[in-house]
Amino acid sequence: MKHLFVFFQILFIFFFFYFGTVLQLDWFIAIQSAGIALGLWAIRSIGENNWSVYPIPNKHSTITSTGPFGYIRHPMYLALLLFMGGITLRSYGWFVWLVYGLLLILLVLKIVYEERQLLAKHAEYTDYKNKTKKRLIPYIW
């Protein structure tokens, strides 16, 4: 299951880079820049043993609640959605919008799966969920 999540995530990203305009100096570059900044902040905050593209905790992983993880539980997924959102908003074709919708659905499913794995491995994840109530979008979900 974990390999399918990562395979489709990479496939959708490939479609964005192939069919969309990735970088262009327009208003949407601000959304992409916010995604890059959030992603770098999250990577810097998460710690060395917690980094993985797979939705399962690493062997020596810990729960991180610093940086953006103090506001939402999955800031790296939000960073990806922001960056790809800039490409989508710049796009005139329906295919890129379809892929963005599929990426959003995939990430929501991946989040649910990942949280089940984290709860099974880390008892303190329940406390973290109660403290950091939103998964992806602050004040919404």
JSON list of C-alpha atoms in Angstrom, two decimals:
[
{"chain": "A", "resi": 1, "resn": "MET", "atom": "CA", "xyz": [0.00, 0.00, 0.00]},
{"chain": "A", "resi": 2, "resn": "LYS", "atom": "CA", "xyz": [2.77, 2.43, 0.92]},
{"chain": "A", "resi": 3, "resn": "HIS", "atom": "CA", "xyz": [4.40, 1.95, -2.49]},
{"chain": "A", "resi": 4, "resn": "LEU", "atom": "CA", "xyz": [1.14, 2.75, -4.30]},
{"chain": "A", "resi": 5, "resn": "PHE", "atom": "CA", "xyz": [0.80, 6.06, -2.46]},
{"chain": "A", "resi": 6, "resn": "VAL", "atom": "CA", "xyz": [4.31, 7.10, -3.40]},
{"chain": "A", "resi": 7, "resn": "PHE", "atom": "CA", "xyz": [4.02, 5.81, -7.00]},
{"chain": "A", "resi": 8, "resn": "PHE", "atom": "CA", "xyz": [0.87, 7.82, -7.72]},
{"chain": "A", "resi": 9, "resn": "GLN", "atom": "CA", "xyz": [2.20, 10.89, -5.94]},
{"chain": "A", "resi": 10, "resn": "ILE", "atom": "CA", "xyz": [5.32, 10.86, -8.13]},
{"chain": "A", "resi": 11, "resn": "LEU", "atom": "CA", "xyz": [3.23, 10.12, -11.23]},
{"chain": "A", "resi": 12, "resn": "PHE", "atom": "CA", "xyz": [0.97, 13.12, -10.55]},
{"chain": "A", "resi": 13, "resn": "ILE", "atom": "CA", "xyz": [3.98, 15.37, -9.95]},
{"chain": "A", "resi": 14, "resn": "PHE", "atom": "CA", "xyz": [5.43, 14.19, -13.27]},
{"chain": "A", "resi": 15, "resn": "PHE", "atom": "CA", "xyz": [2.15, 15.14, -15.00]},
{"chain": "A", "resi": 16, "resn": "PHE", "atom": "CA", "xyz": [2.35, 18.63, -13.50]},
{"chain": "A", "resi": 17, "resn": "PHE", "atom": "CA", "xyz": [5.87, 19.12, -14.76]},
{"chain": "A", "resi": 18, "resn": "TYR", "atom": "CA", "xyz": [5.07, 17.70, -18.19]},
{"chain": "A", "resi": 19, "resn": "PHE", "atom": "CA", "xyz": [1.68, 19.31, -18.88]},
{"chain": "A", "resi": 20, "resn": "GLY", "atom": "CA", "xyz": [1.82, 22.45, -16.76]},
{"chain": "A", "resi": 21, "resn": "THR", "atom": "CA", "xyz": [3.86, 25.62, -16.71]},
{"chain": "A", "resi": 22, "resn": "VAL", "atom": "CA", "xyz": [5.97, 25.03, -13.63]},
{"chain": "A", "resi": 23, "resn": "LEU", "atom": "CA", "xyz": [7.57, 28.43, -13.13]},
{"chain": "A", "resi": 24, "resn": "GLN", "atom": "CA", "xyz": [6.58, 31.76, -14.59]},
{"chain": "A", "resi": 25, "resn": "LEU", "atom": "CA", "xyz": [6.78, 35.29, -13.23]},
{"chain": "A", "resi": 26, "resn": "ASP", "atom": "CA", "xyz": [3.11, 35.90, -12.50]},
{"chain": "A", "resi": 27, "resn": "TRP", "atom": "CA", "xyz": [0.87, 36.17, -9.44]},
{"chain": "A", "resi": 28, "resn": "PHE", "atom": "CA", "xyz": [0.84, 32.42, -8.90]},
{"chain": "A", "resi": 29, "resn": "ILE", "atom": "CA", "xyz": [4.58, 32.35, -8.19]},
{"chain": "A", "resi": 30, "resn": "ALA", "atom": "CA", "xyz": [3.69, 33.75, -4.74]},
{"chain": "A", "resi": 31, "resn": "ILE", "atom": "CA", "xyz": [1.64, 30.62, -3.97]},
{"chain": "A", "resi": 32, "resn": "GLN", "atom": "CA", "xyz": [4.46, 28.41, -5.18]},
{"chain": "A", "resi": 33, "resn": "SER", "atom": "CA", "xyz": [7.01, 30.39, -3.14]},
{"chain": "A", "resi": 34, "resn": "ALA", "atom": "CA", "xyz": [4.85, 29.94, -0.05]},
{"chain": "A", "resi": 35, "resn": "GLY", "atom": "CA", "xyz": [4.83, 26.20, -0.74]},
{"chain": "A", "resi": 36, "resn": "ILE", "atom": "CA", "xyz": [8.60, 26.10, -1.08]},
{"chain": "A", "resi": 37, "resn": "ALA", "atom": "CA", "xyz": [9.09, 28.14, 2.12]},
{"chain": "A", "resi": 38, "resn": "LEU", "atom": "CA", "xyz": [6.65, 25.95, 4.07]},
{"chain": "A", "resi": 39, "resn": "GLY", "atom": "CA", "xyz": [8.30, 22.78, 2.76]},
{"chain": "A", "resi": 40, "resn": "LEU", "atom": "CA", "xyz": [11.79, 23.93, 3.72]},
{"chain": "A", "resi": 41, "resn": "TRP", "atom": "CA", "xyz": [10.57, 25.03, 7.16]},
{"chain": "A", "resi": 42, "resn": "ALA", "atom": "CA", "xyz": [8.92, 21.63, 7.68]},
{"chain": "A", "resi": 43, "resn": "ILE", "atom": "CA", "xyz": [12.01, 19.70, 6.56]},
{"chain": "A", "resi": 44, "resn": "ARG", "atom": "CA", "xyz": [14.18, 21.78, 8.89]},
{"chain": "A", "resi": 45, "resn": "SER", "atom": "CA", "xyz": [11.76, 21.20, 11.80]},
{"chain": "A", "resi": 46, "resn": "ILE", "atom": "CA", "xyz": [11.01, 17.50, 11.40]},
{"chain": "A", "resi": 47, "resn": "GLY", "atom": "CA", "xyz": [14.34, 16.02, 12.39]},
{"chain": "A", "resi": 48, "resn": "GLU", "atom": "CA", "xyz": [16.65, 13.55, 10.75]},
{"chain": "A", "resi": 49, "resn": "ASN", "atom": "CA", "xyz": [14.88, 10.28, 11.68]},
{"chain": "A", "resi": 50, "resn": "ASN", "atom": "CA", "xyz": [11.40, 11.45, 10.72]},
{"chain": "A", "resi": 51, "resn": "TRP", "atom": "CA", "xyz": [11.92, 12.10, 7.01]},
{"chain": "A", "resi": 52, "resn": "SER", "atom": "CA", "xyz": [10.31, 9.65, 4.57]},
{"chain": "A", "resi": 53, "resn": "VAL", "atom": "CA", "xyz": [8.21, 9.74, 1.42]},
{"chain": "A", "resi": 54, "resn": "TYR", "atom": "CA", "xyz": [6.38, 6.67, 2.66]},
{"chain": "A", "resi": 55, "resn": "PRO", "atom": "CA", "xyz": [3.33, 7.07, 4.93]},
{"chain": "A", "resi": 56, "resn": "ILE", "atom": "CA", "xyz": [4.78, 4.90, 7.68]},
{"chain": "A", "resi": 57, "resn": "PRO", "atom": "CA", "xyz": [6.99, 5.99, 10.58]},
{"chain": "A", "resi": 58, "resn": "ASN", "atom": "CA", "xyz": [10.68, 5.20, 10.39]},
{"chain": "A", "resi": 59, "resn": "LYS", "atom": "CA", "xyz": [12.25, 2.74, 12.82]},
{"chain": "A", "resi": 60, "resn": "HIS", "atom": "CA", "xyz": [13.62, 5.43, 15.15]},
{"chain": "A", "resi": 61, "resn": "SER", "atom": "CA", "xyz": [11.04, 8.12, 14.44]},
{"chain": "A", "resi": 62, "resn": "THR", "atom": "CA", "xyz": [9.66, 10.56, 16.98]},
{"chain": "A", "resi": 63, "resn": "ILE", "atom": "CA", "xyz": [6.68, 12.91, 17.02]},
{"chain": "A", "resi": 64, "resn": "THR", "atom": "CA", "xyz": [7.61, 16.46, 16.02]},
{"chain": "A", "resi": 65, "resn": "SER", "atom": "CA", "xyz": [5.54, 19.40, 17.27]},
{"chain": "A", "resi": 66, "resn": "THR", "atom": "CA", "xyz": [7.91, 22.26, 16.45]},
{"chain": "A", "resi": 67, "resn": "GLY", "atom": "CA", "xyz": [7.83, 24.67, 13.53]},
{"chain": "A", "resi": 68, "resn": "PRO", "atom": "CA", "xyz": [4.85, 24.24, 11.24]},
{"chain": "A", "resi": 69, "resn": "PHE", "atom": "CA", "xyz": [4.05, 20.91, 12.94]},
{"chain": "A", "resi": 70, "resn": "GLY", "atom": "CA", "xyz": [2.78, 22.98, 15.88]},
{"chain": "A", "resi": 71, "resn": "TYR", "atom": "CA", "xyz": [-0.01, 24.36, 13.65]},
{"chain": "A", "resi": 72, "resn": "ILE", "atom": "CA", "xyz": [-0.88, 21.49, 11.29]},
{"chain": "A", "resi": 73, "resn": "ARG", "atom": "CA", "xyz": [0.05, 17.83, 11.34]},
{"chain": "A", "resi": 74, "resn": "HIS", "atom": "CA", "xyz": [1.10, 17.47, 7.68]},
{"chain": "A", "resi": 75, "resn": "PRO", "atom": "CA", "xyz": [2.76, 20.68, 6.49]},
{"chain": "A", "resi": 76, "resn": "MET", "atom": "CA", "xyz": [4.85, 18.94, 3.82]},
{"chain": "A", "resi": 77, "resn": "TYR", "atom": "CA", "xyz": [1.70, 17.77, 2.06]},
{"chain": "A", "resi": 78, "resn": "LEU", "atom": "CA", "xyz": [0.31, 21.31, 2.25]},
{"chain": "A", "resi": 79, "resn": "ALA", "atom": "CA", "xyz": [3.59, 22.61, 0.80]},
{"chain": "A", "resi": 80, "resn": "LEU", "atom": "CA", "xyz": [3.24, 20.21, -2.13]},
{"chain": "A", "resi": 81, "resn": "LEU", "atom": "CA", "xyz": [-0.38, 21.26, -2.69]},
{"chain": "A", "resi": 82, "resn": "LEU", "atom": "CA", "xyz": [0.58, 24.94, -2.63]},
{"chain": "A", "resi": 83, "resn": "PHE", "atom": "CA", "xyz": [3.38, 24.48, -5.14]},
{"chain": "A", "resi": 84, "resn": "MET", "atom": "CA", "xyz": [1.27, 22.37, -7.48]},
{"chain": "A", "resi": 85, "resn": "GLY", "atom": "CA", "xyz": [-1.66, 24.73, -6.90]},
{"chain": "A", "resi": 86, "resn": "GLY", "atom": "CA", "xyz": [0.35, 27.52, -8.52]},
{"chain": "A", "resi": 87, "resn": "ILE", "atom": "CA", "xyz": [0.89, 25.34, -11.58]},
{"chain": "A", "resi": 88, "resn": "THR", "atom": "CA", "xyz": [-2.81, 24.42, -11.64]},
{"chain": "A", "resi": 89, "resn": "LEU", "atom": "CA", "xyz": [-4.02, 28.02, -11.38]},
{"chain": "A", "resi": 90, "resn": "ARG", "atom": "CA", "xyz": [-1.69, 28.98, -14.21]},
{"chain": "A", "resi": 91, "resn": "SER", "atom": "CA", "xyz": [-3.03, 26.16, -16.38]},
{"chain": "A", "resi": 92, "resn": "TYR", "atom": "CA", "xyz": [-5.72, 26.54, -19.00]},
{"chain": "A", "resi": 93, "resn": "GLY", "atom": "CA", "xyz": [-6.20, 22.84, -19.58]},
{"chain": "A", "resi": 94, "resn": "TRP", "atom": "CA", "xyz": [-8.68, 20.63, -17.76]},
{"chain": "A", "resi": 95, "resn": "PHE", "atom": "CA", "xyz": [-6.16, 17.80, -17.44]},
{"chain": "A", "resi": 96, "resn": "VAL", "atom": "CA", "xyz": [-3.94, 19.66, -14.96]},
{"chain": "A", "resi": 97, "resn": "TRP", "atom": "CA", "xyz": [-7.02, 20.53, -12.88]},
{"chain": "A", "resi": 98, "resn": "LEU", "atom": "CA", "xyz": [-8.03, 16.86, -12.91]},
{"chain": "A", "resi": 99, "resn": "VAL", "atom": "CA", "xyz": [-4.56, 15.79, -11.78]},
{"chain": "A", "resi": 100, "resn": "TYR", "atom": "CA", "xyz": [-4.64, 18.38, -8.99]},
{"chain": "A", "resi": 101, "resn": "GLY", "atom": "CA", "xyz": [-7.95, 16.96, -7.77]},
{"chain": "A", "resi": 102, "resn": "LEU", "atom": "CA", "xyz": [-6.53, 13.44, -7.89]},
{"chain": "A", "resi": 103, "resn": "LEU", "atom": "CA", "xyz": [-3.42, 14.58, -6.01]},
{"chain": "A", "resi": 104, "resn": "LEU", "atom": "CA", "xyz": [-5.61, 16.16, -3.34]},
{"chain": "A", "resi": 105, "resn": "ILE", "atom": "CA", "xyz": [-7.64, 12.95, -2.95]},
{"chain": "A", "resi": 106, "resn": "LEU", "atom": "CA", "xyz": [-4.45, 10.86, -2.85]},
{"chain": "A", "resi": 107, "resn": "LEU", "atom": "CA", "xyz": [-2.91, 13.05, -0.14]},
{"chain": "A", "resi": 108, "resn": "VAL", "atom": "CA", "xyz": [-6.06, 12.95, 1.98]},
{"chain": "A", "resi": 109, "resn": "LEU", "atom": "CA", "xyz": [-6.05, 9.13, 1.77]},
{"chain": "A", "resi": 110, "resn": "LYS", "atom": "CA", "xyz": [-2.33, 9.09, 2.49]},
{"chain": "A", "resi": 111, "resn": "ILE", "atom": "CA", "xyz": [-2.84, 11.31, 5.55]},
{"chain": "A", "resi": 112, "resn": "VAL", "atom": "CA", "xyz": [-5.53, 9.01, 6.95]},
{"chain": "A", "resi": 113, "resn": "TYR", "atom": "CA", "xyz": [-3.35, 5.96, 6.34]},
{"chain": "A", "resi": 114, "resn": "GLU", "atom": "CA", "xyz": [-0.26, 7.62, 7.80]},
{"chain": "A", "resi": 115, "resn": "GLU", "atom": "CA", "xyz": [-2.07, 8.73, 10.93]},
{"chain": "A", "resi": 116, "resn": "ARG", "atom": "CA", "xyz": [-3.23, 5.17, 11.57]},
{"chain": "A", "resi": 117, "resn": "GLN", "atom": "CA", "xyz": [0.38, 4.02, 11.29]},
{"chain": "A", "resi": 118, "resn": "LEU", "atom": "CA", "xyz": [1.57, 6.77, 13.63]},
{"chain": "A", "resi": 119, "resn": "LEU", "atom": "CA", "xyz": [-1.09, 5.92, 16.22]},
{"chain": "A", "resi": 120, "resn": "ALA", "atom": "CA", "xyz": [-0.04, 2.27, 16.12]},
{"chain": "A", "resi": 121, "resn": "LYS", "atom": "CA", "xyz": [3.64, 3.09, 16.66]},
{"chain": "A", "resi": 122, "resn": "HIS", "atom": "CA", "xyz": [3.53, 6.18, 18.89]},
{"chain": "A", "resi": 123, "resn": "ALA", "atom": "CA", "xyz": [1.13, 6.36, 21.84]},
{"chain": "A", "resi": 124, "resn": "GLU", "atom": "CA", "xyz": [1.96, 10.07, 22.20]},
{"chain": "A", "resi": 125, "resn": "TYR", "atom": "CA", "xyz": [0.49, 10.76, 18.76]},
{"chain": "A", "resi": 126, "resn": "THR", "atom": "CA", "xyz": [-2.96, 10.91, 20.39]},
{"chain": "A", "resi": 127, "resn": "ASP", "atom": "CA", "xyz": [-1.79, 13.82, 22.56]},
{"chain": "A", "resi": 128, "resn": "TYR", "atom": "CA", "xyz": [-0.26, 15.49, 19.51]},
{"chain": "A", "resi": 129, "resn": "LYS", "atom": "CA", "xyz": [-3.56, 15.10, 17.60]},
{"chain": "A", "resi": 130, "resn": "ASN", "atom": "CA", "xyz": [-5.44, 16.72, 20.47]},
{"chain": "A", "resi": 131, "resn": "LYS", "atom": "CA", "xyz": [-2.97, 19.61, 20.61]},
{"chain": "A", "resi": 132, "resn": "THR", "atom": "CA", "xyz": [-2.61, 20.10, 16.84]},
{"chain": "A", "resi": 133, "resn": "LYS", "atom": "CA", "xyz": [-6.20, 19.61, 15.74]},
{"chain": "A", "resi": 134, "resn": "LYS", "atom": "CA", "xyz": [-5.93, 20.31, 12.02]},
{"chain": "A", "resi": 135, "resn": "ARG", "atom": "CA", "xyz": [-4.33, 17.91, 9.59]},
{"chain": "A", "resi": 136, "resn": "LEU", "atom": "CA", "xyz": [-3.65, 19.97, 6.48]},
{"chain": "A", "resi": 137, "resn": "ILE", "atom": "CA", "xyz": [-5.27, 23.41, 6.47]},
{"chain": "A", "resi": 138, "resn": "PRO", "atom": "CA", "xyz": [-5.12, 25.57, 9.62]},
{"chain": "A", "resi": 139, "resn": "TYR", "atom": "CA", "xyz": [-8.57, 26.22, 11.17]},
{"chain": "A", "resi": 140, "resn": "ILE", "atom": "CA", "xyz": [-10.31, 24.06, 8.52]},
{"chain": "A", "resi": 141, "resn": "TRP", "atom": "CA", "xyz": [-9.15, 20.40, 8.27]}
]
